[in-house]
Coordinates of C-alpha atoms in Angstrom, one line a residue:
M429 CA 0.0 0.0 0.0
V430 CA 1.2 3.5 -0.9
G431 CA -0.1 6.0 1.7
Y432 CA -0.7 5.9 5.4
A433 CA -3.2 8.7 6.2
F434 CA -7.0 8.6 6.4
M435 CA -7.5 6.3 3.4
G436 CA -4.4 4.3 4.4
L437 CA -6.1 3.6 7.7
A438 CA -9.4 2.6 6.1
H439 CA -7.7 0.4 3.5
S440 CA -5.5 -1.3 6.1
Q441 CA -8.5 -2.3 8.1
G442 CA -10.2 -3.5 5.0
W443 CA -7.4 -5.8 4.0
R444 CA -7.0 -7.2 7.5
N445 CA -10.8 -7.9 7.8
A446 CA -11.2 -9.3 4.3
R447 CA -9.1 -12.3 5.3
S448 CA -10.8 -12.6 8.7
F449 CA -14.5 -12.5 7.6
F450 CA -14.7 -13.5 4.0
D451 CA -12.3 -16.5 3.9
P452 CA -11.0 -15.6 0.4
E453 CA -9.5 -18.3 -1.9
L454 CA -6.4 -16.2 -1.9
T455 CA -5.2 -14.7 1.4
P456 CA -4.1 -11.0 1.4
D457 CA -0.7 -10.7 3.1
L458 CA 0.2 -7.2 4.3
V459 CA 3.7 -7.2 2.9
A460 CA 4.8 -3.5 2.7
I461 CA 3.5 0.0 3.2
A462 CA 5.2 3.0 1.6
G463 CA 5.2 6.7 2.5
R464 CA 7.6 9.7 2.4
D465 CA 7.4 10.1 6.2
G466 CA 9.1 6.9 7.3
A467 CA 8.0 7.3 11.0
A468 CA 4.3 7.8 10.1
A469 CA 4.5 4.8 7.7
A470 CA 6.2 2.7 10.4
E471 CA 3.4 3.6 12.9
M472 CA 0.7 2.4 10.5
A473 CA 2.8 -0.7 9.9
R474 CA 2.9 -1.3 13.7
R475 CA -0.9 -0.8 14.1
F476 CA -1.9 -3.2 11.3
D477 CA 1.0 -5.6 11.1
W478 CA 2.4 -4.5 7.8
Q479 CA 5.7 -6.5 7.5
H480 CA 7.9 -3.9 5.9
V481 CA 8.2 -0.1 5.4
E482 CA 9.4 1.7 2.3
T483 CA 9.9 5.5 1.9
D484 CA 9.8 5.4 -1.9
W485 CA 6.8 3.9 -3.8
R486 CA 9.2 2.8 -6.6
A487 CA 10.9 0.4 -4.2
L488 CA 7.6 -1.0 -3.1
V489 CA 6.5 -1.6 -6.8
A490 CA 9.8 -3.3 -7.5
R491 CA 9.5 -5.8 -4.6
V492 CA 9.1 -9.4 -5.9
D493 CA 7.0 -10.3 -2.9
V494 CA 4.3 -7.7 -3.8
D495 CA 1.4 -8.9 -6.1
V496 CA -1.1 -6.0 -5.5
V497 CA -0.4 -2.3 -5.1
D498 CA -3.1 -0.3 -3.3
I499 CA -2.8 3.5 -4.0
C500 CA -4.0 5.8 -1.2
T501 CA -2.2 9.0 -2.1
P502 CA -3.3 12.4 -3.4
G503 CA -4.6 12.5 -6.9
D504 CA -1.6 14.1 -8.6
T505 CA 0.4 10.9 -8.0
H506 CA -2.2 8.3 -9.1
A507 CA -1.3 8.0 -12.7
E508 CA 2.4 7.6 -12.3
I509 CA 2.2 5.0 -9.5
A510 CA -0.7 3.0 -11.1
I511 CA 0.9 2.9 -14.6
A512 CA 4.3 1.8 -13.2
A513 CA 2.7 -0.9 -11.1
L514 CA 0.6 -2.3 -13.9
E515 CA 3.6 -2.3 -16.2
A516 CA 5.5 -4.2 -13.5
G517 CA 2.8 -6.9 -13.5
K518 CA 1.1 -5.9 -10.3
H519 CA -2.7 -5.8 -9.7
V520 CA -3.8 -2.3 -8.7
L521 CA -6.4 -0.8 -6.5
C522 CA -6.5 3.0 -6.8
E523 CA -8.5 5.5 -4.7
K524 CA -11.0 7.8 -6.3
P525 CA -11.2 10.0 -8.3
L526 CA -9.0 7.9 -10.6
A527 CA -6.8 10.9 -11.6
N528 CA -6.7 14.7 -11.7
T529 CA -7.4 15.1 -15.4
V530 CA -9.1 13.2 -18.2
D531 CA -5.8 12.8 -20.0
E532 CA -4.3 11.1 -16.9
A533 CA -7.4 8.9 -16.4
R534 CA -7.3 7.9 -20.1
R535 CA -3.7 6.9 -19.9
M536 CA -4.4 4.8 -16.8
A537 CA -7.4 3.1 -18.4
E538 CA -5.3 2.3 -21.5
A539 CA -2.5 0.9 -19.2
A540 CA -5.1 -1.2 -17.4
E541 CA -6.5 -2.6 -20.7
R542 CA -3.0 -3.6 -21.8
A543 CA -2.3 -5.2 -18.4
A544 CA -5.7 -7.1 -18.5
A545 CA -4.5 -8.9 -21.6
N546 CA -1.8 -10.5 -19.4
G547 CA -4.2 -11.3 -16.5
I548 CA -3.4 -8.2 -14.4
R549 CA -6.5 -6.8 -12.7
S550 CA -7.3 -3.2 -11.7
M551 CA -10.0 -1.5 -9.8
V552 CA -11.1 2.0 -8.6
G553 CA -11.9 2.6 -4.9
F554 CA -15.5 3.8 -5.2
T555 CA -16.2 2.1 -1.9
Y556 CA -19.8 3.3 -1.4
R557 CA -20.9 0.9 -4.1
R558 CA -20.3 -1.8 -1.5
V559 CA -22.6 -0.4 1.2
P560 CA -25.2 -3.3 1.4
A561 CA -28.2 -0.9 1.0
I562 CA -26.7 0.6 -2.1
A563 CA -25.8 -2.7 -3.6
F564 CA -29.4 -3.9 -2.9
A565 CA -30.8 -0.7 -4.5
R566 CA -28.9 -1.7 -7.7
Q567 CA -30.4 -5.2 -7.6
L568 CA -33.9 -3.7 -7.3
V569 CA -33.4 -1.4 -10.3
Q570 CA -31.9 -4.3 -12.3
E571 CA -35.0 -6.4 -11.4
G572 CA -37.3 -3.6 -12.8
R573 CA -38.9 -2.9 -9.4
I574 CA -39.0 0.9 -10.0
G575 CA -39.3 0.7 -13.8
E576 CA -37.9 3.3 -16.2
I577 CA -35.7 5.9 -14.4
R578 CA -37.2 9.4 -14.6
H579 CA -35.3 11.3 -12.0
V580 CA -32.1 11.0 -9.9
R581 CA -31.4 13.3 -7.0
A582 CA -28.0 13.0 -5.5
Q583 CA -26.3 15.0 -2.8
Y584 CA -23.0 14.6 -0.9
L585 CA -23.0 17.0 2.0
Q586 CA -20.2 17.7 4.5
D587 CA -19.3 20.8 6.6
W588 CA -15.6 20.4 7.6
L589 CA -14.6 23.6 5.8
V590 CA -17.3 25.9 7.1
D591 CA -14.8 27.6 9.5
P592 CA -12.8 30.1 7.4
E593 CA -9.8 29.5 9.7
S594 CA -9.6 25.8 8.9
P595 CA -6.1 25.4 7.4
L596 CA -5.1 25.1 3.8
T597 CA -4.3 21.5 3.1
W598 CA -3.5 19.6 -0.1
R599 CA -7.2 18.9 -0.7
L600 CA -7.6 22.7 -1.3
E601 CA -4.8 22.8 -3.9
K602 CA -5.9 22.2 -7.5
E603 CA -2.4 21.0 -8.5
R604 CA -2.6 18.1 -6.0
A605 CA -6.3 17.4 -5.6
G606 CA -7.6 18.2 -9.1
S607 CA -10.8 19.8 -7.8
G608 CA -12.5 20.4 -4.5
A609 CA -15.8 19.1 -3.3
L610 CA -16.5 18.2 -6.9
G611 CA -13.8 15.5 -7.2
D612 CA -13.4 14.6 -3.6
I613 CA -17.1 13.8 -2.9
G614 CA -19.0 14.6 -6.0
A615 CA -17.2 11.8 -7.8
H616 CA -18.9 9.4 -5.5
I617 CA -22.5 10.4 -6.3
I618 CA -21.6 10.4 -10.0
D619 CA -20.3 6.9 -9.8
L620 CA -23.3 5.8 -7.6
T621 CA -25.7 7.1 -10.2
H622 CA -23.9 5.1 -12.9
F623 CA -23.8 2.1 -10.7
I624 CA -27.4 2.0 -9.4
T625 CA -29.1 3.0 -12.6
G626 CA -26.9 1.2 -15.1
E627 CA -27.0 4.3 -17.2
R628 CA -24.5 7.1 -18.0
I629 CA -24.6 10.9 -17.5
T630 CA -24.5 12.3 -21.0
G631 CA -24.5 16.0 -20.4
V632 CA -24.4 18.7 -17.6
S633 CA -25.1 22.3 -16.8
A634 CA -23.1 23.3 -13.8
T635 CA -22.0 26.0 -11.4
T636 CA -19.3 26.0 -8.7
E637 CA -18.2 28.4 -6.0
T638 CA -15.3 28.9 -3.7
F639 CA -16.7 30.6 -0.6
V640 CA -13.5 31.1 1.3
K641 CA -10.8 32.3 -1.1
E642 CA -7.8 32.2 1.3
R643 CA -6.9 30.1 4.4
P644 CA -4.2 29.9 7.0
V645 CA -1.2 27.9 5.7
A646 CA -0.6 24.5 7.4
G647 CA 2.3 22.3 6.7
S648 CA 4.1 22.3 3.3
V649 CA 2.1 24.1 0.7
K650 CA 3.6 24.4 -2.8
G651 CA 4.5 27.9 -3.9
L652 CA 5.2 29.3 -0.4
S653 CA 8.5 29.7 1.3
A654 CA 9.2 28.1 4.6
S655 CA 9.4 31.5 6.2
A656 CA 6.0 32.4 4.8
Q657 CA 4.5 29.2 6.0
D658 CA 5.8 29.7 9.5
G659 CA 4.7 33.4 9.7
G660 CA 1.0 33.2 9.8
A661 CA 0.6 33.5 6.0
R662 CA -2.6 32.7 4.2
G663 CA -2.7 30.8 0.9
A664 CA -5.1 30.8 -1.9
V665 CA -7.8 28.1 -2.2
T666 CA -7.6 27.0 -5.8
V667 CA -10.5 24.5 -5.9
D668 CA -14.3 24.7 -5.5
D669 CA -16.0 24.5 -2.1
A670 CA -19.3 23.5 -3.7
A671 CA -20.6 22.2 -7.0
I672 CA -24.2 22.0 -8.3
F673 CA -25.3 20.6 -11.6
I674 CA -28.2 19.3 -13.5
A675 CA -27.7 16.3 -15.9
R676 CA -29.3 14.1 -18.4
L677 CA -29.0 10.3 -18.3
S678 CA -28.5 8.0 -21.2
G679 CA -32.0 6.5 -20.7
G680 CA -33.6 9.9 -20.9
G681 CA -34.0 10.7 -17.2
L682 CA -33.0 13.9 -15.5
G683 CA -30.6 14.3 -12.6
T684 CA -29.7 17.0 -10.0
F685 CA -26.4 16.8 -8.2
E686 CA -24.9 18.7 -5.3
A687 CA -21.5 18.3 -3.7
T688 CA -20.4 20.7 -0.9
R689 CA -18.1 20.8 2.1
F690 CA -20.1 23.8 3.4
A691 CA -23.4 22.1 4.5
T692 CA -23.3 23.3 8.1
G693 CA -24.3 20.4 10.4
R694 CA -23.9 17.7 7.7
K695 CA -20.8 15.5 8.4
N696 CA -21.0 12.8 5.8
S697 CA -24.5 12.8 4.3
I698 CA -25.0 11.0 1.0
R699 CA -28.6 11.3 -0.1
L700 CA -29.9 9.5 -3.2
E701 CA -33.4 9.3 -4.5
L702 CA -34.5 7.6 -7.8
N703 CA -38.0 8.0 -9.2
G704 CA -39.1 5.5 -11.7
S705 CA -42.2 4.7 -13.7
R706 CA -43.1 1.9 -11.2
G707 CA -41.7 3.2 -8.0
S708 CA -39.0 5.0 -6.1
L709 CA -35.9 4.4 -4.0
A710 CA -34.4 6.6 -1.3
F711 CA -31.2 6.3 0.7
D712 CA -29.2 8.5 3.2
F713 CA -25.8 7.4 4.4
E714 CA -26.5 8.9 7.8
D715 CA -28.9 5.9 8.2
M716 CA -26.8 3.6 6.1
N717 CA -28.4 0.3 7.0
V718 CA -31.8 1.4 5.7
L719 CA -33.3 1.7 2.1
H720 CA -36.7 3.1 1.4
L721 CA -38.8 1.6 -1.4
H722 CA -42.0 2.9 -2.8
D723 CA -44.0 0.4 -5.0
A724 CA -46.5 2.3 -7.2
S725 CA -48.4 -0.9 -7.8
V726 CA -49.6 -1.1 -4.2
D727 CA -53.2 -0.1 -3.5
A728 CA -53.3 3.7 -3.0
R729 CA -54.8 3.3 0.5
E730 CA -51.6 1.5 1.5
S731 CA -49.1 3.3 -0.6
G732 CA -46.0 5.1 0.7
F733 CA -42.3 4.4 1.3
T734 CA -41.5 1.1 3.0
K735 CA -38.5 1.1 5.3
I736 CA -36.2 -1.9 4.5
T737 CA -33.6 -2.7 7.1
V738 CA -30.8 -4.1 5.0
T739 CA -29.2 -6.5 7.5
E740 CA -30.6 -9.9 6.4
P741 CA -28.2 -12.6 5.3
S742 CA -29.8 -12.5 1.9
H743 CA -28.8 -8.9 1.4
P744 CA -25.4 -8.1 -0.4
Y745 CA -22.4 -8.8 1.8
V746 CA -24.3 -9.2 5.0
E747 CA -24.1 -13.0 5.5
N748 CA -20.4 -12.7 6.3
W749 CA -21.0 -10.4 9.3
W750 CA -23.4 -10.3 12.2
P751 CA -27.0 -11.6 13.0
A752 CA -29.9 -9.8 11.4
G753 CA -30.4 -6.3 12.8
H754 CA -26.8 -5.8 13.8
G755 CA -25.9 -2.9 11.5
L756 CA -22.7 -2.3 9.6
G757 CA -20.7 0.9 9.5
Y758 CA -18.5 3.0 7.2
E759 CA -15.4 0.8 7.5
H760 CA -17.2 -2.3 6.2
G761 CA -17.2 -1.1 2.7
F762 CA -13.4 -1.2 2.6
T763 CA -13.5 -4.9 3.7
H764 CA -16.0 -5.6 0.9
Q765 CA -13.8 -3.8 -1.6
A766 CA -10.7 -5.8 -0.6
A767 CA -12.7 -9.1 -0.6
D768 CA -14.2 -8.4 -4.0
L769 CA -10.8 -7.6 -5.5
V770 CA -9.1 -10.7 -4.1
D771 CA -12.1 -12.8 -5.4
A772 CA -11.7 -11.4 -8.9
I773 CA -8.0 -12.1 -8.9
A774 CA -8.6 -15.6 -7.7
R775 CA -11.3 -16.2 -10.3
G776 CA -9.3 -14.5 -13.1
V777 CA -12.0 -11.9 -13.9
D778 CA -11.9 -8.2 -14.1
P779 CA -13.3 -6.4 -11.0
T780 CA -15.5 -3.4 -11.0
P781 CA -15.5 -0.5 -11.0
S782 CA -12.8 -0.6 -13.6
F783 CA -10.3 2.1 -14.6
A784 CA -12.7 2.6 -17.6
D785 CA -15.5 3.3 -15.1
G786 CA -13.2 5.7 -13.3
L787 CA -12.5 7.4 -16.6
A788 CA -16.2 7.8 -17.2
V789 CA -16.5 9.6 -13.9
Q790 CA -13.5 11.8 -14.8
E791 CA -15.3 12.8 -18.0
V792 CA -18.3 14.0 -16.0
L793 CA -16.0 16.0 -13.6
A794 CA -14.3 17.7 -16.5
A795 CA -17.6 18.5 -18.1
V796 CA -18.9 20.1 -14.9
E797 CA -15.8 22.3 -14.6
T798 CA -16.1 23.2 -18.3
S799 CA -19.8 24.2 -17.9
A800 CA -19.2 26.1 -14.7
A801 CA -16.4 28.1 -16.4
S802 CA -18.7 28.9 -19.4
R803 CA -21.6 30.4 -17.4
S804 CA -23.3 27.0 -16.9
A805 CA -23.4 26.3 -20.7
W806 CA -24.8 22.8 -21.5
T807 CA -21.8 20.5 -22.0
A808 CA -22.3 17.1 -23.6
I809 CA -20.3 14.0 -22.6
D810 CA -19.3 11.1 -24.7
P811 CA -18.8 8.0 -22.5
P812 CA -15.4 6.3 -23.0
A813 CA -15.4 3.0 -24.8
G814 CA -15.3 -0.1 -22.6
A815 CA -16.9 1.4 -19.5
Q816 CA -19.5 -0.7 -17.8
P817 CA -22.0 0.8 -15.4

């Protein structure tokens, strides 16, 4: 694994629990963790029993005892690490969004396609696909339970940047993060829409805003001297704080999307609602073990949304965990992700979401930025070849 911060912590637990709860045909062995801060990487290794520590990701990729490379670094490093690992014959799991630009994502997808011809697998870490209630929502749509999709409403709401004195970090630098709320959290609701509906976003009209233009400098920020960083300097925020866009789906339906890190009081709220010709589905991550289903065929006297507690052994992923009614949490998606990737490698099949799927999301992100920069002009999107919802 390359990286040891927030995602490194979540992925480490996922790898460890995948072998404990899912009994995979191949057993993940936590061989080596890499990070530029050797002490921080060593601490993560201690906590999760990673066997070795590297301070250069190239040394990790070159190790003959490494079969899978898991990339948990900022977006500006994804393309270089992933392509090098694939060309070295390593399977790759890469955090989302796949890259910082469409060009980088396309090169990664092309490298993944070449590697797949030699049995090398790759996957993007859109972990929310593996929340049991979301996976069950996809099943219901595939079964035709809500009919033709007419509307999608998708929001990802956080508030961790509401305070204007929150420090400037790499997530607020376009050079490193690619975009702000749009790519950081908006990418998730774009992918979830593709995943649940089985359709693609084909065009957008968008607007973005940066509410706080400058923030106190914290740590190493590119473009500022050490003296400036130690002297109470403020640095420019170069990404969006919020993005809102309308969209059209490939099946003819309409979508509204909102991604913000300024929704005061919302910590990690992912809200999805799909309205179809035969019914509707609604989900909120703040109540993540529940899915609401409306069946329009029910007698009007009894109609309404039915609350489904998604904790039965027959629901996706749940049989490997606790008795019915014992809910799962945020961390379980990372275990499901690791188990799915190991299973795909063992069976010799390509896992999803693929790098082509990640490229499809990147195309939407780019279209949103293009539209927002053009006074919300309608911007069409041509899905990349090979992407599978």
